[in-house]
Each structure stands twice: as C-alpha cells, then as structure tokens.
CSV table of C-alpha atoms and ligand atoms in Angstrom, one decimal:
chain,number,residue,atom,x,y,z
A,1,MET,CA,0.0,0.0,0.0
A,2,MET,CA,1.4,3.4,-1.0
A,3,ILE,CA,1.7,5.7,2.0
A,4,LEU,CA,3.9,8.4,0.5
A,5,ASP,CA,4.3,10.0,-2.9
A,6,ILE,CA,5.7,13.5,-3.0
A,7,GLU,CA,8.1,15.7,-4.9
A,8,VAL,CA,10.8,17.5,-2.9
A,9,ALA,CA,12.0,20.7,-4.6
A,10,ALA,CA,15.6,21.6,-5.0
A,11,GLY,CA,17.1,22.7,-1.6
A,12,ASP,CA,14.0,21.5,0.3
A,13,GLY,CA,13.8,18.7,2.8
A,14,TRP,CA,11.5,16.0,4.2
A,15,ILE,CA,11.2,14.0,7.4
A,16,GLY,CA,8.9,11.1,8.1
A,17,GLU,CA,8.5,7.5,9.1
A,18,ILE,CA,8.4,4.2,7.1
A,19,PRO,CA,7.3,1.1,9.1
A,20,ALA,CA,9.3,-2.1,9.4
A,21,GLY,CA,8.9,-4.2,6.2
A,22,GLY,CA,7.9,-1.1,4.2
A,23,ARG,CA,9.8,0.2,1.2
A,24,PHE,CA,11.1,3.6,0.4
A,25,ARG,CA,12.1,4.8,-3.1
A,26,ILE,CA,14.0,7.9,-4.1
A,27,VAL,CA,13.8,9.0,-7.7
A,28,ASP,CA,16.4,11.3,-9.2
A,29,LEU,CA,13.9,13.0,-11.5
A,30,HIS,CA,16.3,15.1,-13.6
A,31,GLY,CA,19.7,13.4,-13.0
A,32,ASN,CA,22.9,14.1,-11.0
A,33,GLN,CA,21.0,15.2,-7.8
A,34,ALA,CA,22.6,14.4,-4.5
A,35,VAL,CA,20.1,13.4,-1.9
A,36,ASP,CA,21.6,13.7,1.6
A,37,THR,CA,19.8,11.1,3.9
A,38,LEU,CA,19.9,10.1,7.5
A,39,PHE,CA,18.1,7.1,9.1
A,40,PHE,CA,17.0,6.7,12.7
A,41,ASP,CA,15.4,3.9,14.7
A,42,ALA,CA,11.9,5.5,14.9
A,43,HIS,CA,11.6,4.6,18.5
A,44,ASP,CA,15.1,5.4,19.7
A,45,HIS,CA,16.8,8.3,17.8
A,46,ALA,CA,20.2,7.6,19.4
A,47,ASN,CA,20.2,4.3,17.4
A,48,ARG,CA,21.0,6.1,14.2
A,49,TYR,CA,22.6,5.3,10.9
A,50,SER,CA,26.4,5.0,11.0
A,51,ALA,CA,28.4,5.5,7.8
A,52,ALA,CA,31.7,4.2,9.3
A,53,ASP,CA,30.1,1.0,10.7
A,54,THR,CA,28.1,0.4,7.5
A,55,ILE,CA,31.3,0.7,5.4
A,56,ARG,CA,33.4,-1.5,7.6
A,57,GLU,CA,30.7,-4.2,8.1
A,58,GLN,CA,30.3,-4.6,4.3
A,59,GLY,CA,34.1,-4.2,3.7
A,60,ALA,CA,33.4,-1.6,0.9
A,61,ALA,CA,33.0,2.1,0.7
A,62,TYR,CA,30.2,2.5,-1.8
A,63,LEU,CA,26.5,1.6,-1.3
A,64,THR,CA,24.4,-0.3,-3.8
A,65,THR,CA,21.9,-3.2,-4.0
A,66,GLY,CA,22.5,-5.6,-1.2
A,67,SER,CA,24.1,-3.0,1.1
A,68,THR,CA,22.7,-3.2,4.7
A,69,LEU,CA,22.6,0.2,6.4
A,70,VAL,CA,23.5,-0.4,10.0
A,71,SER,CA,23.2,1.8,13.1
A,72,VAL,CA,25.8,2.8,15.7
A,73,ARG,CA,24.8,-0.3,17.6
A,74,LEU,CA,25.1,-2.5,14.4
A,75,ASP,CA,21.4,-3.0,14.1
A,76,PRO,CA,20.2,-3.3,10.5
A,77,LEU,CA,18.1,-0.2,9.7
A,78,ALA,CA,17.5,-0.7,6.0
A,79,THR,CA,18.6,-2.7,3.0
A,80,ILE,CA,19.1,-1.4,-0.5
A,81,ILE,CA,16.9,-3.7,-2.6
A,82,ASP,CA,16.9,-1.9,-6.0
A,83,ASP,CA,19.4,0.5,-7.5
A,84,THR,CA,19.4,1.7,-11.1
A,85,CYS,CA,22.2,4.2,-10.4
A,86,GLY,CA,24.9,1.7,-9.4
A,87,ARG,CA,26.6,3.3,-6.5
A,88,HIS,CA,26.1,5.9,-3.8
A,89,ASP,CA,28.4,7.8,-1.4
A,90,THR,CA,28.5,7.7,2.4
A,91,LEU,CA,31.9,9.3,3.0
A,92,GLY,CA,31.4,12.8,1.8
A,93,GLY,CA,29.0,14.0,4.5
A,94,ALA,CA,26.6,16.9,4.1
A,95,CYS,CA,27.3,20.4,2.9
A,96,ALA,CA,27.1,23.1,5.5
A,97,GLN,CA,27.5,26.9,5.4
A,98,GLU,CA,30.7,26.6,7.5
A,99,SER,CA,32.2,23.7,5.5
A,100,ASN,CA,31.4,25.7,2.3
A,101,VAL,CA,33.4,28.6,3.6
A,102,VAL,CA,36.4,26.2,4.2
A,103,ARG,CA,36.0,24.7,0.7
A,104,TYR,CA,35.1,27.7,-1.4
A,105,GLY,CA,35.8,30.9,0.6
A,106,GLU,CA,34.0,33.4,2.7
A,107,HIS,CA,31.7,34.6,-0.2
A,108,VAL,CA,29.6,31.4,0.0
A,109,ARG,CA,28.8,31.6,3.7
A,110,HIS,CA,25.2,32.6,3.2
A,111,GLN,CA,24.4,30.1,0.5
A,112,HIS,CA,21.8,27.5,1.5
A,113,ALA,CA,23.2,24.2,2.7
A,114,CYS,CA,22.1,20.6,3.6
A,115,ARG,CA,22.8,20.9,7.3
A,116,ALA,CA,20.5,23.9,7.6
A,117,THR,CA,17.8,21.7,6.1
A,118,PHE,CA,18.6,18.8,8.4
A,119,LEU,CA,18.3,21.1,11.4
A,120,SER,CA,15.1,22.8,10.4
A,121,GLN,CA,13.5,19.4,9.5
A,122,ALA,CA,14.7,17.9,12.8
A,123,HIS,CA,13.3,20.7,14.9
A,124,ARG,CA,10.1,20.6,12.9
A,125,TRP,CA,9.8,16.9,13.9
A,126,GLY,CA,10.6,17.8,17.5
A,127,ARG,CA,10.7,15.0,20.0
A,128,GLY,CA,14.2,16.1,21.1
A,129,LEU,CA,15.8,15.5,17.7
A,130,ASP,CA,18.6,18.1,17.3
A,131,LYS,CA,22.2,18.7,16.1
A,132,ARG,CA,23.7,16.0,18.4
A,133,ASP,CA,21.7,13.4,16.4
A,134,LEU,CA,23.1,14.5,13.1
A,135,GLY,CA,25.5,11.7,12.2
A,136,HIS,CA,27.3,11.2,8.9
A,137,ASN,CA,24.8,10.7,6.1
A,138,ILE,CA,24.4,8.9,2.8
A,139,ASN,CA,24.6,10.9,-0.4
A,140,PHE,CA,22.3,9.0,-2.8
A,141,PHE,CA,23.2,9.5,-6.5
A,142,MET,CA,26.6,11.1,-5.5
A,143,ASN,CA,30.0,9.9,-6.8
A,144,VAL,CA,33.0,10.3,-4.5
A,145,PRO,CA,35.7,7.9,-5.7
A,146,LEU,CA,38.4,6.6,-3.4
A,147,THR,CA,41.8,5.8,-4.9
A,148,PRO,CA,44.3,3.2,-3.6
A,149,ASP,CA,46.7,6.0,-2.7
A,150,GLY,CA,44.1,7.5,-0.3
A,151,GLY,CA,42.7,10.2,-2.5
A,152,LEU,CA,39.1,11.3,-2.3
A,153,THR,CA,37.4,13.6,-4.9
A,154,PHE,CA,33.9,14.7,-5.8
A,155,GLU,CA,33.2,13.8,-9.4
A,156,ASP,CA,30.4,14.2,-11.8
A,157,GLY,CA,27.4,12.1,-10.9
A,158,VAL,CA,26.9,8.6,-12.2
A,159,SER,CA,23.2,9.2,-12.0
A,160,ALA,CA,20.8,10.2,-14.8
A,161,PRO,CA,17.2,11.4,-15.2
A,162,GLY,CA,14.7,8.8,-13.8
A,163,LYS,CA,17.3,6.7,-11.9
A,164,HIS,CA,16.1,5.4,-8.5
A,165,VAL,CA,17.2,3.6,-5.4
A,166,GLU,CA,14.8,1.6,-3.2
A,167,LEU,CA,15.2,0.5,0.4
A,168,ARG,CA,13.4,-2.0,2.6
A,169,ALA,CA,13.0,-0.8,6.2
A,170,GLU,CA,14.4,-3.4,8.6
A,171,ARG,CA,12.7,-1.7,11.6
A,172,ASP,CA,10.4,1.2,12.0
A,173,LEU,CA,12.4,4.0,10.5
A,174,LEU,CA,12.6,7.8,10.8
A,175,ILE,CA,14.1,9.2,7.6
A,176,LEU,CA,15.5,12.7,7.3
A,177,ILE,CA,16.3,14.1,3.8
A,178,SER,CA,18.0,17.2,2.4
A,179,ASN,CA,17.7,17.6,-1.3
A,180,CYS,CA,21.1,19.1,-1.7
A,181,PRO,CA,21.3,22.8,-2.7
A,182,GLN,CA,25.1,22.8,-3.3
A,183,LEU,CA,26.0,25.0,-6.3
A,184,ASN,CA,29.8,24.9,-6.0
A,185,ASN,CA,30.7,21.4,-7.1
A,186,PRO,CA,29.5,18.8,-9.6
A,187,CYS,CA,27.5,16.8,-7.1
A,188,ASN,CA,24.3,18.3,-8.4
A,189,GLY,CA,25.6,19.1,-11.9
A,190,TYR,CA,25.8,22.7,-10.7
A,191,ASP,CA,22.0,22.9,-11.0
A,192,PRO,CA,20.0,21.4,-8.1
A,193,THR,CA,16.7,19.8,-9.1
A,194,ALA,CA,13.6,18.1,-7.6
A,195,ILE,CA,13.4,14.5,-6.4
A,196,ARG,CA,10.4,12.2,-5.9
A,197,LEU,CA,9.9,10.1,-2.7
A,198,ILE,CA,7.6,7.1,-2.7
A,199,GLY,CA,6.8,4.9,0.3
A,200,TYR,CA,5.0,1.6,0.7
A,201,ALA,CA,3.8,0.2,4.0
A,202,SER,CA,4.7,-3.4,2.9
B,1,MET,CA,54.0,22.6,31.7
B,2,THR,CA,54.9,19.3,30.2
B,3,PHE,CA,53.6,16.0,31.2
B,4,THR,CA,53.6,12.4,30.1
B,5,HIS,CA,51.1,9.7,30.6
B,6,ASP,CA,51.0,6.1,29.5
B,7,VAL,CA,47.7,4.6,28.4
B,8,PRO,CA,47.7,0.8,28.5
B,9,GLY,CA,46.3,-1.1,25.5
B,10,GLY,CA,42.5,-1.7,25.6
B,11,ALA,CA,41.9,1.3,27.8
B,12,ALA,CA,40.2,4.7,27.4
B,13,TRP,CA,41.2,8.2,28.3
B,14,SER,CA,40.2,11.8,27.9
B,15,VAL,CA,42.4,14.9,28.1
B,16,PRO,CA,41.7,18.6,27.7
B,17,VAL,CA,44.4,20.2,25.4
B,18,ARG,CA,44.7,23.9,25.5
B,19,ARG,CA,45.2,26.0,22.4
B,20,HIS,CA,48.8,25.8,21.0
B,21,ARG,CA,49.8,22.8,23.0
B,22,ALA,CA,50.9,19.7,21.3
B,23,LEU,CA,49.6,16.2,22.1
B,24,ARG,CA,52.1,13.6,21.0
B,25,LEU,CA,51.1,10.0,21.0
B,26,GLU,CA,53.8,7.3,20.7
B,27,CYS,CA,53.2,3.5,20.3
B,28,LEU,CA,54.9,1.5,23.1
B,29,ASP,CA,54.0,-1.8,21.5
B,30,PRO,CA,53.6,-2.9,17.9
B,31,GLY,CA,50.1,-2.9,16.3
B,32,ALA,CA,48.7,0.0,18.2
B,33,ASN,CA,45.4,1.7,17.4
B,34,VAL,CA,44.0,4.9,18.9
B,35,SER,CA,40.3,5.6,18.2
B,36,MET,CA,40.0,9.3,18.8
B,37,LEU,CA,37.2,11.8,19.1
B,38,ILE,CA,37.7,15.6,19.5
B,39,PHE,CA,35.4,18.3,20.8
B,40,ALA,CA,35.6,22.0,21.2
B,41,ALA,CA,36.1,22.4,25.0
B,42,GLU,CA,34.0,25.6,25.1
B,43,GLN,CA,31.0,24.0,23.5
B,44,PRO,CA,31.2,20.3,22.8
B,45,LEU,CA,28.3,20.4,20.4
B,46,GLU,CA,31.1,21.5,18.1
B,47,ARG,CA,33.1,18.4,17.3
B,48,LEU,CA,35.4,16.7,14.9
B,49,ASN,CA,33.7,16.1,11.6
B,50,VAL,CA,35.5,13.4,9.6
B,51,PRO,CA,33.7,13.8,6.3
B,52,ASP,CA,34.3,17.6,6.3
B,53,THR,CA,37.9,17.1,7.2
B,54,LEU,CA,38.5,14.5,4.4
B,55,LYS,CA,36.5,16.2,1.6
B,56,ALA,CA,38.0,19.6,2.2
B,57,GLN,CA,41.5,18.2,1.9
B,58,MET,CA,40.7,15.7,-0.8
B,59,SER,CA,42.0,12.7,1.2
B,60,ALA,CA,40.6,9.4,2.4
B,61,ARG,CA,43.3,9.1,5.1
B,62,ILE,CA,44.7,11.3,7.8
B,63,THR,CA,48.3,12.4,7.3
B,64,PRO,CA,50.5,15.3,8.2
B,65,PRO,CA,50.1,18.3,7.8
B,66,MET,CA,46.3,18.0,7.5
B,67,VAL,CA,44.0,20.0,9.7
B,68,LEU,CA,41.3,18.2,11.7
B,69,MET,CA,38.2,20.2,11.3
B,70,SER,CA,35.0,20.7,13.3
B,71,ASP,CA,31.5,20.7,11.9
B,72,MET,CA,31.7,24.5,12.2
B,73,GLY,CA,34.6,24.7,9.8
B,74,ARG,CA,37.1,25.6,12.5
B,75,ALA,CA,40.5,23.8,12.9
B,76,LEU,CA,40.4,21.8,16.1
B,77,CYS,CA,44.0,20.7,15.7
B,78,SER,CA,46.7,20.2,13.1
B,79,VAL,CA,48.6,17.0,12.5
B,80,THR,CA,52.0,18.5,12.7
B,81,GLY,CA,54.0,15.3,12.3
B,82,SER,CA,53.9,11.6,12.3
B,83,SER,CA,56.3,8.7,11.5
B,84,LEU,CA,53.4,7.2,9.5
B,85,ASP,CA,51.7,8.7,6.4
B,86,TRP,CA,48.4,6.9,6.8
B,87,HIS,CA,45.9,7.0,9.7
B,88,ASP,CA,42.5,5.5,9.1
B,89,ALA,CA,39.3,7.6,9.5
B,90,ILE,CA,36.7,5.7,7.5
B,91,THR,CA,36.1,2.4,9.2
B,92,GLY,CA,35.0,3.3,12.7
B,93,HIS,CA,35.9,2.0,16.1
B,94,SER,CA,35.4,-1.5,17.7
B,95,LEU,CA,32.1,-2.6,19.2
B,96,ASP,CA,31.6,-5.5,21.7
B,97,THR,CA,30.9,-7.8,18.8
B,98,HIS,CA,34.6,-7.3,17.6
B,99,VAL,CA,36.0,-8.4,20.9
B,100,PRO,CA,37.0,-12.1,20.7
B,101,GLY,CA,36.1,-14.5,23.5
B,102,SER,CA,34.2,-13.9,26.6
B,103,THR,CA,35.8,-11.7,29.2
B,104,SER,CA,34.8,-10.1,32.5
B,105,TYR,CA,36.3,-8.0,35.2
B,106,ALA,CA,35.4,-10.7,37.7
B,107,GLU,CA,37.6,-13.2,35.9
B,108,HIS,CA,40.3,-11.2,34.2
B,109,ARG,CA,40.4,-8.1,36.5
B,110,ASN,CA,41.9,-5.1,34.6
B,111,ASP,CA,43.0,-7.3,31.7
B,112,TRP,CA,39.4,-7.7,30.6
B,113,ARG,CA,38.8,-6.9,27.0
B,114,ARG,CA,36.7,-3.9,26.3
B,115,SER,CA,35.6,-2.5,23.0
B,116,ALA,CA,36.5,1.1,21.9
B,117,ARG,CA,32.7,1.9,22.0
B,118,ALA,CA,32.5,0.9,25.7
B,119,GLY,CA,35.6,2.8,26.6
B,120,LEU,CA,34.7,5.9,24.6
B,121,LEU,CA,31.2,6.0,26.2
B,122,ASP,CA,32.7,5.7,29.7
B,123,GLU,CA,34.8,8.7,29.0
B,124,LEU,CA,32.0,10.7,27.3
B,125,TRP,CA,29.7,10.2,30.2
B,126,LYS,CA,32.3,11.8,32.5
B,127,HIS,CA,31.9,15.0,30.5
B,128,GLY,CA,28.1,15.0,30.4
B,129,LEU,CA,28.3,13.7,26.8
B,130,GLY,CA,27.1,10.3,25.6
B,131,GLU,CA,26.0,8.1,22.7
B,132,ARG,CA,24.5,10.9,20.7
B,133,ASP,CA,28.0,12.6,20.8
B,134,LEU,CA,29.8,9.5,19.6
B,135,HIS,CA,30.5,10.2,15.9
B,136,ALA,CA,33.1,8.9,13.5
B,137,THR,CA,36.6,8.5,15.0
B,138,VAL,CA,40.0,8.9,13.6
B,139,ASN,CA,41.9,5.6,14.1
B,140,LEU,CA,45.5,6.7,14.6
B,141,PHE,CA,48.2,4.1,13.7
B,142,SER,CA,45.8,2.0,11.6
B,143,LYS,CA,45.6,1.7,7.8
B,144,VAL,CA,42.7,0.4,5.7
B,145,VAL,CA,43.3,0.7,1.9
B,146,PRO,CA,40.8,1.0,-0.9
B,147,ALA,CA,41.2,-1.4,-3.8
B,148,GLY,CA,40.1,1.2,-6.3
B,149,ASP,CA,37.5,-1.2,-7.7
B,150,GLN,CA,33.8,-0.7,-8.5
B,151,ARG,CA,32.7,-1.4,-4.9
B,152,GLY,CA,35.4,0.5,-3.1
B,153,THR,CA,36.6,-2.7,-1.4
B,154,LEU,CA,38.6,-2.0,1.7
B,155,SER,CA,41.4,-4.1,3.3
B,156,TYR,CA,43.0,-3.8,6.7
B,157,VAL,CA,46.8,-3.6,6.6
B,158,PRO,CA,48.2,-5.7,9.5
B,159,GLY,CA,51.3,-4.5,11.3
B,160,HIS,CA,51.1,-0.9,10.1
B,161,ALA,CA,52.4,0.6,13.3
B,162,ALA,CA,55.6,-0.5,15.1
B,163,ALA,CA,56.7,0.4,18.6
B,164,GLY,CA,58.1,3.9,18.4
B,165,ASP,CA,55.7,5.1,15.7
B,166,TRP,CA,54.2,8.5,16.7
B,167,ALA,CA,51.8,11.2,15.7
B,168,GLU,CA,51.6,14.8,17.0
B,169,LEU,CA,48.6,17.1,17.1
B,170,ARG,CA,48.8,20.9,17.8
B,171,ALA,CA,45.6,22.2,19.3
B,172,GLU,CA,44.3,25.3,17.4
B,173,MET,CA,41.6,26.0,20.0
B,174,ASP,CA,40.9,24.5,23.5
B,175,ILE,CA,39.8,21.0,22.8
B,176,LEU,CA,38.8,17.8,24.6
B,177,VAL,CA,40.4,14.6,23.2
B,178,VAL,CA,38.6,11.4,24.0
B,179,LEU,CA,40.4,8.2,23.0
B,180,SER,CA,40.4,4.4,23.2
B,181,THR,CA,43.5,2.1,22.8
B,182,SER,CA,41.3,-0.9,21.9
B,183,PRO,CA,42.4,-2.6,18.7
B,184,HIS,CA,41.0,-1.6,15.3
B,185,PRO,CA,37.7,-3.4,14.5
B,186,MET,CA,39.2,-5.0,11.4
B,187,ASP,CA,42.4,-6.2,13.2
B,188,PRO,CA,42.2,-10.0,13.2
B,189,LEU,CA,44.4,-10.1,16.3
B,190,TRP,CA,43.2,-8.8,19.7
B,191,SER,CA,46.5,-7.6,21.0
B,192,PRO,CA,46.0,-4.2,22.6
B,193,ALA,CA,49.0,-2.0,22.5
B,194,ALA,CA,50.0,0.8,25.0
B,195,ILE,CA,50.7,4.3,24.0
B,196,ARG,CA,52.6,7.2,25.6
B,197,ALA,CA,50.9,10.6,25.6
B,198,SER,CA,52.8,13.8,26.2
B,199,LEU,CA,51.7,17.4,26.3
B,200,ARG,CA,53.9,20.5,25.8
B,201,PRO,CA,53.4,24.1,24.7
B,202,VAL,CA,54.3,24.9,21.1
B,203,PRO,CA,54.4,28.1,19.1
B,204,PRO,CA,51.3,29.1,17.2
B,205,PRO,CA,51.3,28.4,13.4
B,206,GLY,CA,53.0,31.1,11.5
B,207,PRO,CA,52.3,32.3,7.9
B,208,ARG,CA,54.4,29.5,6.4
B,209,ASP,CA,53.3,26.7,8.8
B,210,PRO,CA,53.0,23.5,6.7
B,211,SER,CA,49.4,23.0,7.8
B,212,ARG,CA,48.5,26.5,6.6
B,213,THR,CA,50.3,26.2,3.2
B,214,PHE,CA,49.1,22.6,2.6
B,215,ARG,CA,45.9,23.6,0.9
B,216,ALA,CA,43.7,26.8,0.7
B,217,GLU,CA,41.0,24.8,2.5
B,218,SER,CA,43.4,24.0,5.4
B,219,ALA,CA,44.4,27.7,5.6
B,220,ARG,CA,40.8,28.8,5.7
B,221,SER,CA,39.9,26.4,8.5
B,222,LEU,CA,42.9,27.7,10.6
B,223,ASP,CA,41.7,31.2,9.8
B,224,GLN,CA,38.2,30.4,11.0
B,225,ALA,CA,39.7,29.1,14.3
B,226,GLU,CA,42.0,32.1,14.7
B,227,ARG,CA,39.4,34.8,14.1
B,228,THR,CA,37.0,33.3,16.8
B,229,ALA,CA,39.7,32.4,19.3
C,1,ZN,ZN1,24.4,19.4,0.3
C-alpha cells in the first residue's frame, strides 16, 4: 500500500516514518542530484545510521543493491533492494555553510546548505531531535571515488534522469532528507533539481 | 608545563588540550590503534567532523600536515607530524561484537577486553556527553586501503604501526580529546598496544606553517579558528 508520494523541490527537505517491512524509493527526476539522507530507529533516535560502521561491516566504501545500512549499535536499519544508479556515497558528508566557507571561501557563507535543512526538519519533527543526532549521512546518487593511494574527490554524478534507489525498512524508521542545494561542485551538476519520494507500507 | 602519561592497551582516556599545546602519541607496543574523538572544549556540540575534514583536503586518510576540522569549519588541531603517512578515518571504532572470546572484570580483572565503544562511552559520560555525541573516529596508527574497484573494497593492513611510531597534534583551540586504545575493529588479532601521551606548549602556526600552506582549505579552517579564538 502506497503511503507516500511527494516531490521535494531543490534545496528543500523531508522528514517522516516508514514502518518495518515497508519500502522507500527515491527517484532522481532530472539526474545528478545528491540526496543527503539520515536514518534513525523511529523509537530510539540515538540508534541512528552509522556510515563508518556500514562501510566496515560490508568491507566496501560504496553503497548499492545488497548493502545493509547499520546503526551505531550495528542494528540493521534498512537494506538497498533496488538501484538503477549503481553506487552511492556515504563518505562525503553533508554540505554546511561553515564547510562551504572552508572549501570555497567566505563569499559562499550565506548560501543555502544541507545541514541547515537537516536542522530545520529535525526541529520541525521535534521529540528532542537536534544537532547532536546528526551523524554522517548517505549521499544518494553522488559519486565520491576513493583511490588506492588514499585520494578522495567529488566527481560528476553517475546518475541520470529517472534513476532510482529503493530500500526496505528493517525496523520502524525515521528518515531525514535534504535535497542538496550545493552550487559549487559537480554533485548536483551545478543545477539542483527536484526528487520524488515514494513509500509503501509493505 | 609538560607531562607524560602512559595509556595501557585496551583502555580509554580523555584529556583537555589547550590551544597551542601539542599532544604527542607514541606507540609503546607494535600494532597500536587509537580511536579518537575531538570536541571544542568551550561548546562540545562542536566536534570533529571526519567527512568535512576529508573532503576539504581531498584525502581518504589522515596524514601530516592535515588539519582536523570541526563541523563549524574551524581547525580543532593540526597533524603537525607523524612517523606514518596513513591514519584511518573511514572504518569506525570497535564494538563489543569485535572483541573475541568472553571476558569479564570478575575473571580477568583489569586485563578484561573492552571495545572502543564501551571505553569511549565511559569517558564521554564523565563530561556530560554520551552516545549521541559518539560520531566517527580517527583511528591513529591503523591503515585500511581501498582497492580502487567498483565497490570500493577495503582491506585492513596488519602490522602498520611498530613500537616507536608516533603522531603529533597541535591544538588550534581549546579541545577535549577522548580516545580508546582498543584494537582496530578490522584487526584479526586482539593484541591491545599501549601508547605514551605527552603534552607540551608549542608556538602558534606562522604564515608559512606547513598546515597553513598545505591547501587553501586548510588555511581557511585555521583562519576560522583564529578569528574566533
Ligand atoms: Zn548538500
């Protein structure tokens, strides 16, 4: 049963729950759009998605079909069950006004950024969710290749219009999304665009 | 104003480090690992942000003269030197499931085996912090290499650190360092190694400091710390 079908505009966010056994699909409507995403146990927000634990437990840096997203306590939160993009980043974190200044200079300080969206959505949700709960996120549809000599770069997306990723909730999930407004690197093709979110109860 | 403290293997410790003091960590045994968190002492809601640190400096490892950055874009400390050119920051700290065999204080006394997570939480709670503040660690003295393949396969490199290997951090603001000497979660051997920590005052970074000239991003992060100090 479909319980969610919305479009999230460029630079906007969404927060909501998907029940255990349900499915959650993100569609990159126009291509090359980074979707910064955090997952929480819906009943215990401290039991949140952990990028480092997920990477280590699967022995690989990129996420794709078959990847189990685990929490800081190693509880499975969600599994990627379908992925027409091929790989997704979880090392690059979310853009912030302050990190944009470090990366691009003082002139970008007042540009909109993902962590502002994360905070406003978290506070809109309430229930004590705040900055302390913002761990390191997934960047769906983003390409951040790792090289054997330890290099890390942001490259042009591997995504394209209509590509999607679908997850199965392994427990009752709270999902927090920022549809990335970054203008200063190729993660959104220098032109942030809308995404579509679809949820099914089972 | 110098002191030295030995942390046994498999233990946890926290230490405030004032601005422009250096914290030097030296391996006393082979195969050491230090899973480390850093907070701004003034407001611990500001903390080490590993993704921001790595992406700003285009690196998947920690190596001198990189700057370790907070989520507010400020330099918490600079890695002013190390005998090793690779310290892991992408594979997290150990949890109880990584600790081999059963162990208890009742049976093993202070040789009981404790995960980094257990030790880090014990230290965080002392400062009024807790699980919500336990974010990604830097794992000093450990190396995990990417294969460069389609999945980004990662392999742990055994025996990366020898006794005598060291790393030095210069605090760029007043910070709280919280660390565990439990083995790296991908280390197949559970052989906790001791480290020696020493603290001493050092000069502030000048205009040609290697951490400032490393990259424009590193310089801007140092500048953000200096203008708000
Ligand atoms: Zn962003």
